[in-house]
Amino acid sequence: MGDSGVIDSNVKVAVRVRPMNRREKDLKTKCVVEMEGNQTVLYPASANLSKGDARSQPKVFAYDYCFWSMDESEKDKFAGQDVVFQCLGESLLHNAFQGYNACIFAYGQTGSGKSYTMMGSVDQPGLIPRLCSSLFDRTLQEQREEESFTVEVSYMEI
């Protein structure tokens, strides 16, 4: 892509680890995920595997972004809604103002935190409210007589 005005115009893949829910805490579930930089390490959940079994080895995956949201007390690595927006939302918004269409696709099993990441809460708004707020703030800042803005937004949850 030769347009130097486009920031991060290609597909980005991010993964986020949510905090344990009440049930998981009550069962004293062990966290089998670690994140360092853009790598996510999955450790086998079962200790019943022999050392030679390939399933007993940790699996390492690389993503564009890895968000550790497991424990807010781990200040050095905790990624709140603001960090997710800074990493994913700001470049998407920039490209939208360059005239490009944008899409965020959240995928995962039920209870994995997709809705919270996308919508958030009153105290911690998610990507969608932050994008909308920033979008309309920016249209006011960049308003010129000879230009107009058209905004179309779709949201679908299945």
mmCIF file with all atom_site columns, C-alpha atoms in Angstrom:
data_model
loop_
_atom_site.group_PDB
_atom_site.id
_atom_site.type_symbol
_atom_site.label_atom_id
_atom_site.label_alt_id
_atom_site.label_comp_id
_atom_site.label_asym_id
_atom_site.label_entity_id
_atom_site.label_seq_id
_atom_site.pdbx_PDB_ins_code
_atom_site.Cartn_x
_atom_site.Cartn_y
_atom_site.Cartn_z
_atom_site.occupancy
_atom_site.B_iso_or_equiv
_atom_site.pdbx_formal_charge
_atom_site.auth_seq_id
_atom_site.auth_comp_id
_atom_site.auth_asym_id
_atom_site.auth_atom_id
_atom_site.pdbx_PDB_model_num
ATOM 1   C CA . MET A 1 1   ? 0.000   0.000   0.000  1.00 0.00 ? 1   MET A CA 1
ATOM 2   C CA . GLY A 1 2   ? 1.656   3.152   -1.177 1.00 0.00 ? 2   GLY A CA 1
ATOM 3   C CA . ASP A 1 3   ? -0.461  5.712   0.725  1.00 0.00 ? 3   ASP A CA 1
ATOM 4   C CA . SER A 1 4   ? 1.688   6.965   3.584  1.00 0.00 ? 4   SER A CA 1
ATOM 5   C CA . GLY A 1 5   ? -1.363  8.619   5.214  1.00 0.00 ? 5   GLY A CA 1
ATOM 6   C CA . VAL A 1 6   ? -2.866  5.239   6.083  1.00 0.00 ? 6   VAL A CA 1
ATOM 7   C CA . ILE A 1 7   ? -1.872  3.921   9.493  1.00 0.00 ? 7   ILE A CA 1
ATOM 8   C CA . ASP A 1 8   ? -2.203  0.205   10.193 1.00 0.00 ? 8   ASP A CA 1
ATOM 9   C CA . SER A 1 9   ? -4.474  -0.320  7.208  1.00 0.00 ? 9   SER A CA 1
ATOM 10  C CA . ASN A 1 10  ? -4.066  -4.079  7.209  1.00 0.00 ? 10  ASN A CA 1
ATOM 11  C CA . VAL A 1 11  ? -5.787  -6.635  9.414  1.00 0.00 ? 11  VAL A CA 1
ATOM 12  C CA . LYS A 1 12  ? -4.710  -6.673  13.052 1.00 0.00 ? 12  LYS A CA 1
ATOM 13  C CA . VAL A 1 13  ? -5.316  -9.586  15.380 1.00 0.00 ? 13  VAL A CA 1
ATOM 14  C CA . ALA A 1 14  ? -5.599  -9.051  19.114 1.00 0.00 ? 14  ALA A CA 1
ATOM 15  C CA . VAL A 1 15  ? -6.264  -11.406 22.005 1.00 0.00 ? 15  VAL A CA 1
ATOM 16  C CA . ARG A 1 16  ? -7.445  -10.443 25.476 1.00 0.00 ? 16  ARG A CA 1
ATOM 17  C CA . VAL A 1 17  ? -7.433  -12.486 28.676 1.00 0.00 ? 17  VAL A CA 1
ATOM 18  C CA . ARG A 1 18  ? -10.363 -11.635 30.917 1.00 0.00 ? 18  ARG A CA 1
ATOM 19  C CA . PRO A 1 19  ? -10.450 -11.891 34.714 1.00 0.00 ? 19  PRO A CA 1
ATOM 20  C CA . MET A 1 20  ? -11.637 -15.107 36.314 1.00 0.00 ? 20  MET A CA 1
ATOM 21  C CA . ASN A 1 21  ? -15.371 -15.148 36.964 1.00 0.00 ? 21  ASN A CA 1
ATOM 22  C CA . ARG A 1 22  ? -16.904 -16.086 40.333 1.00 0.00 ? 22  ARG A CA 1
ATOM 23  C CA . ARG A 1 23  ? -17.373 -19.738 39.364 1.00 0.00 ? 23  ARG A CA 1
ATOM 24  C CA . GLU A 1 24  ? -13.751 -20.076 38.257 1.00 0.00 ? 24  GLU A CA 1
ATOM 25  C CA . LYS A 1 25  ? -12.559 -18.462 41.487 1.00 0.00 ? 25  LYS A CA 1
ATOM 26  C CA . ASP A 1 26  ? -14.785 -20.724 43.612 1.00 0.00 ? 26  ASP A CA 1
ATOM 27  C CA . LEU A 1 27  ? -13.352 -23.771 41.821 1.00 0.00 ? 27  LEU A CA 1
ATOM 28  C CA . LYS A 1 28  ? -9.833  -22.377 42.417 1.00 0.00 ? 28  LYS A CA 1
ATOM 29  C CA . THR A 1 29  ? -9.190  -22.613 38.694 1.00 0.00 ? 29  THR A CA 1
ATOM 30  C CA . LYS A 1 30  ? -5.552  -22.219 37.739 1.00 0.00 ? 30  LYS A CA 1
ATOM 31  C CA . CYS A 1 31  ? -4.700  -19.678 35.040 1.00 0.00 ? 31  CYS A CA 1
ATOM 32  C CA . VAL A 1 32  ? -3.008  -21.482 32.146 1.00 0.00 ? 32  VAL A CA 1
ATOM 33  C CA . VAL A 1 33  ? -2.237  -18.359 30.101 1.00 0.00 ? 33  VAL A CA 1
ATOM 34  C CA . GLU A 1 34  ? 0.722   -16.007 30.203 1.00 0.00 ? 34  GLU A CA 1
ATOM 35  C CA . MET A 1 35  ? 1.396   -13.003 28.015 1.00 0.00 ? 35  MET A CA 1
ATOM 36  C CA . GLU A 1 36  ? 4.629   -11.249 27.255 1.00 0.00 ? 36  GLU A CA 1
ATOM 37  C CA . GLY A 1 37  ? 4.694   -8.549  24.605 1.00 0.00 ? 37  GLY A CA 1
ATOM 38  C CA . ASN A 1 38  ? 2.861   -9.838  21.564 1.00 0.00 ? 38  ASN A CA 1
ATOM 39  C CA . GLN A 1 39  ? 3.135   -13.503 22.572 1.00 0.00 ? 39  GLN A CA 1
ATOM 40  C CA . THR A 1 40  ? 0.584   -15.615 24.389 1.00 0.00 ? 40  THR A CA 1
ATOM 41  C CA . VAL A 1 41  ? 1.682   -18.863 26.042 1.00 0.00 ? 41  VAL A CA 1
ATOM 42  C CA . LEU A 1 42  ? -0.875  -21.570 26.812 1.00 0.00 ? 42  LEU A CA 1
ATOM 43  C CA . TYR A 1 43  ? 0.120   -24.196 29.356 1.00 0.00 ? 43  TYR A CA 1
ATOM 44  C CA . PRO A 1 44  ? -1.554  -27.590 29.500 1.00 0.00 ? 44  PRO A CA 1
ATOM 45  C CA . ALA A 1 45  ? -4.437  -27.640 31.980 1.00 0.00 ? 45  ALA A CA 1
ATOM 46  C CA . SER A 1 46  ? -3.972  -31.293 32.818 1.00 0.00 ? 46  SER A CA 1
ATOM 47  C CA . ALA A 1 47  ? -1.060  -32.595 34.876 1.00 0.00 ? 47  ALA A CA 1
ATOM 48  C CA . ASN A 1 48  ? -1.933  -36.160 33.818 1.00 0.00 ? 48  ASN A CA 1
ATOM 49  C CA . LEU A 1 49  ? 0.179   -36.012 30.649 1.00 0.00 ? 49  LEU A CA 1
ATOM 50  C CA . SER A 1 50  ? 3.613   -37.603 30.457 1.00 0.00 ? 50  SER A CA 1
ATOM 51  C CA . LYS A 1 51  ? 6.644   -35.389 29.790 1.00 0.00 ? 51  LYS A CA 1
ATOM 52  C CA . GLY A 1 52  ? 7.125   -36.936 26.342 1.00 0.00 ? 52  GLY A CA 1
ATOM 53  C CA . ASP A 1 53  ? 3.552   -36.208 25.290 1.00 0.00 ? 53  ASP A CA 1
ATOM 54  C CA . ALA A 1 54  ? 3.475   -33.232 22.903 1.00 0.00 ? 54  ALA A CA 1
ATOM 55  C CA . ARG A 1 55  ? 0.276   -32.058 24.608 1.00 0.00 ? 55  ARG A CA 1
ATOM 56  C CA . SER A 1 56  ? 2.257   -31.473 27.826 1.00 0.00 ? 56  SER A CA 1
ATOM 57  C CA . GLN A 1 57  ? 4.358   -28.744 26.168 1.00 0.00 ? 57  GLN A CA 1
ATOM 58  C CA . PRO A 1 58  ? 3.368   -25.065 26.319 1.00 0.00 ? 58  PRO A CA 1
ATOM 59  C CA . LYS A 1 59  ? 2.022   -23.582 23.086 1.00 0.00 ? 59  LYS A CA 1
ATOM 60  C CA . VAL A 1 60  ? 3.227   -20.136 22.031 1.00 0.00 ? 60  VAL A CA 1
ATOM 61  C CA . PHE A 1 61  ? 1.186   -17.878 19.755 1.00 0.00 ? 61  PHE A CA 1
ATOM 62  C CA . ALA A 1 62  ? 2.059   -14.451 18.375 1.00 0.00 ? 62  ALA A CA 1
ATOM 63  C CA . TYR A 1 63  ? -0.526  -11.725 17.774 1.00 0.00 ? 63  TYR A CA 1
ATOM 64  C CA . ASP A 1 64  ? -0.381  -8.063  16.880 1.00 0.00 ? 64  ASP A CA 1
ATOM 65  C CA . TYR A 1 65  ? -1.659  -7.228  20.366 1.00 0.00 ? 65  TYR A CA 1
ATOM 66  C CA . CYS A 1 66  ? -1.954  -9.252  23.562 1.00 0.00 ? 66  CYS A CA 1
ATOM 67  C CA . PHE A 1 67  ? -4.046  -7.656  26.286 1.00 0.00 ? 67  PHE A CA 1
ATOM 68  C CA . TRP A 1 68  ? -3.658  -9.003  29.833 1.00 0.00 ? 68  TRP A CA 1
ATOM 69  C CA . SER A 1 69  ? -6.830  -8.066  31.690 1.00 0.00 ? 69  SER A CA 1
ATOM 70  C CA . MET A 1 70  ? -6.738  -10.899 34.230 1.00 0.00 ? 70  MET A CA 1
ATOM 71  C CA . ASP A 1 71  ? -5.683  -8.977  37.322 1.00 0.00 ? 71  ASP A CA 1
ATOM 72  C CA . GLU A 1 72  ? -5.934  -5.209  37.755 1.00 0.00 ? 72  GLU A CA 1
ATOM 73  C CA . SER A 1 73  ? -3.400  -5.311  40.599 1.00 0.00 ? 73  SER A CA 1
ATOM 74  C CA . GLU A 1 74  ? -0.678  -6.207  38.067 1.00 0.00 ? 74  GLU A CA 1
ATOM 75  C CA . LYS A 1 75  ? -0.303  -2.549  37.050 1.00 0.00 ? 75  LYS A CA 1
ATOM 76  C CA . ASP A 1 76  ? 2.751   -3.119  34.825 1.00 0.00 ? 76  ASP A CA 1
ATOM 77  C CA . LYS A 1 77  ? 0.924   -5.484  32.471 1.00 0.00 ? 77  LYS A CA 1
ATOM 78  C CA . PHE A 1 78  ? -2.808  -4.885  33.028 1.00 0.00 ? 78  PHE A CA 1
ATOM 79  C CA . ALA A 1 79  ? -4.658  -3.681  29.916 1.00 0.00 ? 79  ALA A CA 1
ATOM 80  C CA . GLY A 1 80  ? -7.863  -1.826  30.696 1.00 0.00 ? 80  GLY A CA 1
ATOM 81  C CA . GLN A 1 81  ? -10.448 -0.528  28.261 1.00 0.00 ? 81  GLN A CA 1
ATOM 82  C CA . ASP A 1 82  ? -8.356  2.613   27.670 1.00 0.00 ? 82  ASP A CA 1
ATOM 83  C CA . VAL A 1 83  ? -5.330  0.593   26.529 1.00 0.00 ? 83  VAL A CA 1
ATOM 84  C CA . VAL A 1 84  ? -7.446  -1.521  24.171 1.00 0.00 ? 84  VAL A CA 1
ATOM 85  C CA . PHE A 1 85  ? -8.858  1.663   22.641 1.00 0.00 ? 85  PHE A CA 1
ATOM 86  C CA . GLN A 1 86  ? -5.426  3.279   22.277 1.00 0.00 ? 86  GLN A CA 1
ATOM 87  C CA . CYS A 1 87  ? -4.040  0.218   20.505 1.00 0.00 ? 87  CYS A CA 1
ATOM 88  C CA . LEU A 1 88  ? -7.010  -0.660  18.294 1.00 0.00 ? 88  LEU A CA 1
ATOM 89  C CA . GLY A 1 89  ? -9.431  2.251   18.172 1.00 0.00 ? 89  GLY A CA 1
ATOM 90  C CA . GLU A 1 90  ? -7.194  5.228   17.505 1.00 0.00 ? 90  GLU A CA 1
ATOM 91  C CA . SER A 1 91  ? -5.660  3.908   14.268 1.00 0.00 ? 91  SER A CA 1
ATOM 92  C CA . LEU A 1 92  ? -9.083  2.717   13.096 1.00 0.00 ? 92  LEU A CA 1
ATOM 93  C CA . LEU A 1 93  ? -10.473 6.205   13.678 1.00 0.00 ? 93  LEU A CA 1
ATOM 94  C CA . HIS A 1 94  ? -7.520  7.826   11.900 1.00 0.00 ? 94  HIS A CA 1
ATOM 95  C CA . ASN A 1 95  ? -8.055  5.638   8.837  1.00 0.00 ? 95  ASN A CA 1
ATOM 96  C CA . ALA A 1 96  ? -11.800 6.330   8.867  1.00 0.00 ? 96  ALA A CA 1
ATOM 97  C CA . PHE A 1 97  ? -10.996 10.052  8.616  1.00 0.00 ? 97  PHE A CA 1
ATOM 98  C CA . GLN A 1 98  ? -8.812  9.224   5.623  1.00 0.00 ? 98  GLN A CA 1
ATOM 99  C CA . GLY A 1 99  ? -11.964 7.865   3.951  1.00 0.00 ? 99  GLY A CA 1
ATOM 100 C CA . TYR A 1 100 ? -11.431 4.158   4.573  1.00 0.00 ? 100 TYR A CA 1
ATOM 101 C CA . ASN A 1 101 ? -14.091 1.780   5.817  1.00 0.00 ? 101 ASN A CA 1
ATOM 102 C CA . ALA A 1 102 ? -13.359 0.083   9.122  1.00 0.00 ? 102 ALA A CA 1
ATOM 103 C CA . CYS A 1 103 ? -14.497 -3.069  10.854 1.00 0.00 ? 103 CYS A CA 1
ATOM 104 C CA . ILE A 1 104 ? -13.940 -4.642  14.247 1.00 0.00 ? 104 ILE A CA 1
ATOM 105 C CA . PHE A 1 105 ? -14.781 -8.315  14.549 1.00 0.00 ? 105 PHE A CA 1
ATOM 106 C CA . ALA A 1 106 ? -14.868 -9.836  18.033 1.00 0.00 ? 106 ALA A CA 1
ATOM 107 C CA . TYR A 1 107 ? -14.827 -13.618 18.149 1.00 0.00 ? 107 TYR A CA 1
ATOM 108 C CA . GLY A 1 108 ? -14.768 -16.074 21.015 1.00 0.00 ? 108 GLY A CA 1
ATOM 109 C CA . GLN A 1 109 ? -16.811 -18.465 23.068 1.00 0.00 ? 109 GLN A CA 1
ATOM 110 C CA . THR A 1 110 ? -19.695 -17.389 25.290 1.00 0.00 ? 110 THR A CA 1
ATOM 111 C CA . GLY A 1 111 ? -18.453 -15.658 28.416 1.00 0.00 ? 111 GLY A CA 1
ATOM 112 C CA . SER A 1 112 ? -15.021 -14.826 27.019 1.00 0.00 ? 112 SER A CA 1
ATOM 113 C CA . GLY A 1 113 ? -15.422 -11.043 27.306 1.00 0.00 ? 113 GLY A CA 1
ATOM 114 C CA . LYS A 1 114 ? -16.351 -9.921  23.791 1.00 0.00 ? 114 LYS A CA 1
ATOM 115 C CA . SER A 1 115 ? -19.334 -7.800  24.820 1.00 0.00 ? 115 SER A CA 1
ATOM 116 C CA . TYR A 1 116 ? -17.408 -6.208  27.667 1.00 0.00 ? 116 TYR A CA 1
ATOM 117 C CA . THR A 1 117 ? -14.495 -5.328  25.367 1.00 0.00 ? 117 THR A CA 1
ATOM 118 C CA . MET A 1 118 ? -16.830 -3.889  22.751 1.00 0.00 ? 118 MET A CA 1
ATOM 119 C CA . MET A 1 119 ? -19.427 -2.131  24.965 1.00 0.00 ? 119 MET A CA 1
ATOM 120 C CA . GLY A 1 120 ? -17.839 -1.986  28.410 1.00 0.00 ? 120 GLY A CA 1
ATOM 121 C CA . SER A 1 121 ? -19.667 -0.577  31.412 1.00 0.00 ? 121 SER A CA 1
ATOM 122 C CA . VAL A 1 122 ? -20.722 2.861   32.637 1.00 0.00 ? 122 VAL A CA 1
ATOM 123 C CA . ASP A 1 123 ? -17.415 3.240   34.509 1.00 0.00 ? 123 ASP A CA 1
ATOM 124 C CA . GLN A 1 124 ? -15.259 1.580   31.845 1.00 0.00 ? 124 GLN A CA 1
ATOM 125 C CA . PRO A 1 125 ? -16.697 2.203   28.363 1.00 0.00 ? 125 PRO A CA 1
ATOM 126 C CA . GLY A 1 126 ? -15.610 -0.229  25.680 1.00 0.00 ? 126 GLY A CA 1
ATOM 127 C CA . LEU A 1 127 ? -14.395 0.226   22.121 1.00 0.00 ? 127 LEU A CA 1
ATOM 128 C CA . ILE A 1 128 ? -17.740 1.187   20.587 1.00 0.00 ? 128 ILE A CA 1
ATOM 129 C CA . PRO A 1 129 ? -18.659 4.034   22.963 1.00 0.00 ? 129 PRO A CA 1
ATOM 130 C CA . ARG A 1 130 ? -15.078 5.329   22.894 1.00 0.00 ? 130 ARG A CA 1
ATOM 131 C CA . LEU A 1 131 ? -14.973 5.210   19.086 1.00 0.00 ? 131 LEU A CA 1
ATOM 132 C CA . CYS A 1 132 ? -18.320 7.008   18.786 1.00 0.00 ? 132 CYS A CA 1
ATOM 133 C CA . SER A 1 133 ? -17.326 9.685   21.284 1.00 0.00 ? 133 SER A CA 1
ATOM 134 C CA . SER A 1 134 ? -13.954 10.242  19.617 1.00 0.00 ? 134 SER A CA 1
ATOM 135 C CA . LEU A 1 135 ? -15.518 10.185  16.163 1.00 0.00 ? 135 LEU A CA 1
ATOM 136 C CA . PHE A 1 136 ? -17.988 12.959  16.918 1.00 0.00 ? 136 PHE A CA 1
ATOM 137 C CA . ASP A 1 137 ? -15.434 14.976  18.896 1.00 0.00 ? 137 ASP A CA 1
ATOM 138 C CA . ARG A 1 138 ? -13.129 14.841  15.916 1.00 0.00 ? 138 ARG A CA 1
ATOM 139 C CA . THR A 1 139 ? -15.848 15.827  13.424 1.00 0.00 ? 139 THR A CA 1
ATOM 140 C CA . LEU A 1 140 ? -16.401 18.987  15.487 1.00 0.00 ? 140 LEU A CA 1
ATOM 141 C CA . GLN A 1 141 ? -12.654 19.727  15.569 1.00 0.00 ? 141 GLN A CA 1
ATOM 142 C CA . GLU A 1 142 ? -12.173 19.209  11.830 1.00 0.00 ? 142 GLU A CA 1
ATOM 143 C CA . GLN A 1 143 ? -15.373 20.869  10.681 1.00 0.00 ? 143 GLN A CA 1
ATOM 144 C CA . ARG A 1 144 ? -14.863 23.090  7.618  1.00 0.00 ? 144 ARG A CA 1
ATOM 145 C CA . GLU A 1 145 ? -17.373 24.900  5.448  1.00 0.00 ? 145 GLU A CA 1
ATOM 146 C CA . GLU A 1 146 ? -16.469 23.064  2.273  1.00 0.00 ? 146 GLU A CA 1
ATOM 147 C CA . GLU A 1 147 ? -16.591 19.585  3.859  1.00 0.00 ? 147 GLU A CA 1
ATOM 148 C CA . SER A 1 148 ? -19.239 17.410  5.372  1.00 0.00 ? 148 SER A CA 1
ATOM 149 C CA . PHE A 1 149 ? -19.101 14.126  7.218  1.00 0.00 ? 149 PHE A CA 1
ATOM 150 C CA . THR A 1 150 ? -21.269 11.087  6.631  1.00 0.00 ? 150 THR A CA 1
ATOM 151 C CA . VAL A 1 151 ? -21.237 8.461   9.356  1.00 0.00 ? 151 VAL A CA 1
ATOM 152 C CA . GLU A 1 152 ? -22.774 5.007   9.018  1.00 0.00 ? 152 GLU A CA 1
ATOM 153 C CA . VAL A 1 153 ? -22.464 2.562   11.855 1.00 0.00 ? 153 VAL A CA 1
ATOM 154 C CA . SER A 1 154 ? -23.693 -1.010  12.194 1.00 0.00 ? 154 SER A CA 1
ATOM 155 C CA . TYR A 1 155 ? -23.529 -3.215  15.250 1.00 0.00 ? 155 TYR A CA 1
ATOM 156 C CA . MET A 1 156 ? -24.547 -6.844  15.280 1.00 0.00 ? 156 MET A CA 1
ATOM 157 C CA . GLU A 1 157 ? -24.255 -9.364  18.074 1.00 0.00 ? 157 GLU A CA 1
ATOM 158 C CA . ILE A 1 158 ? -25.084 -12.986 17.394 1.00 0.00 ? 158 ILE A CA 1
#
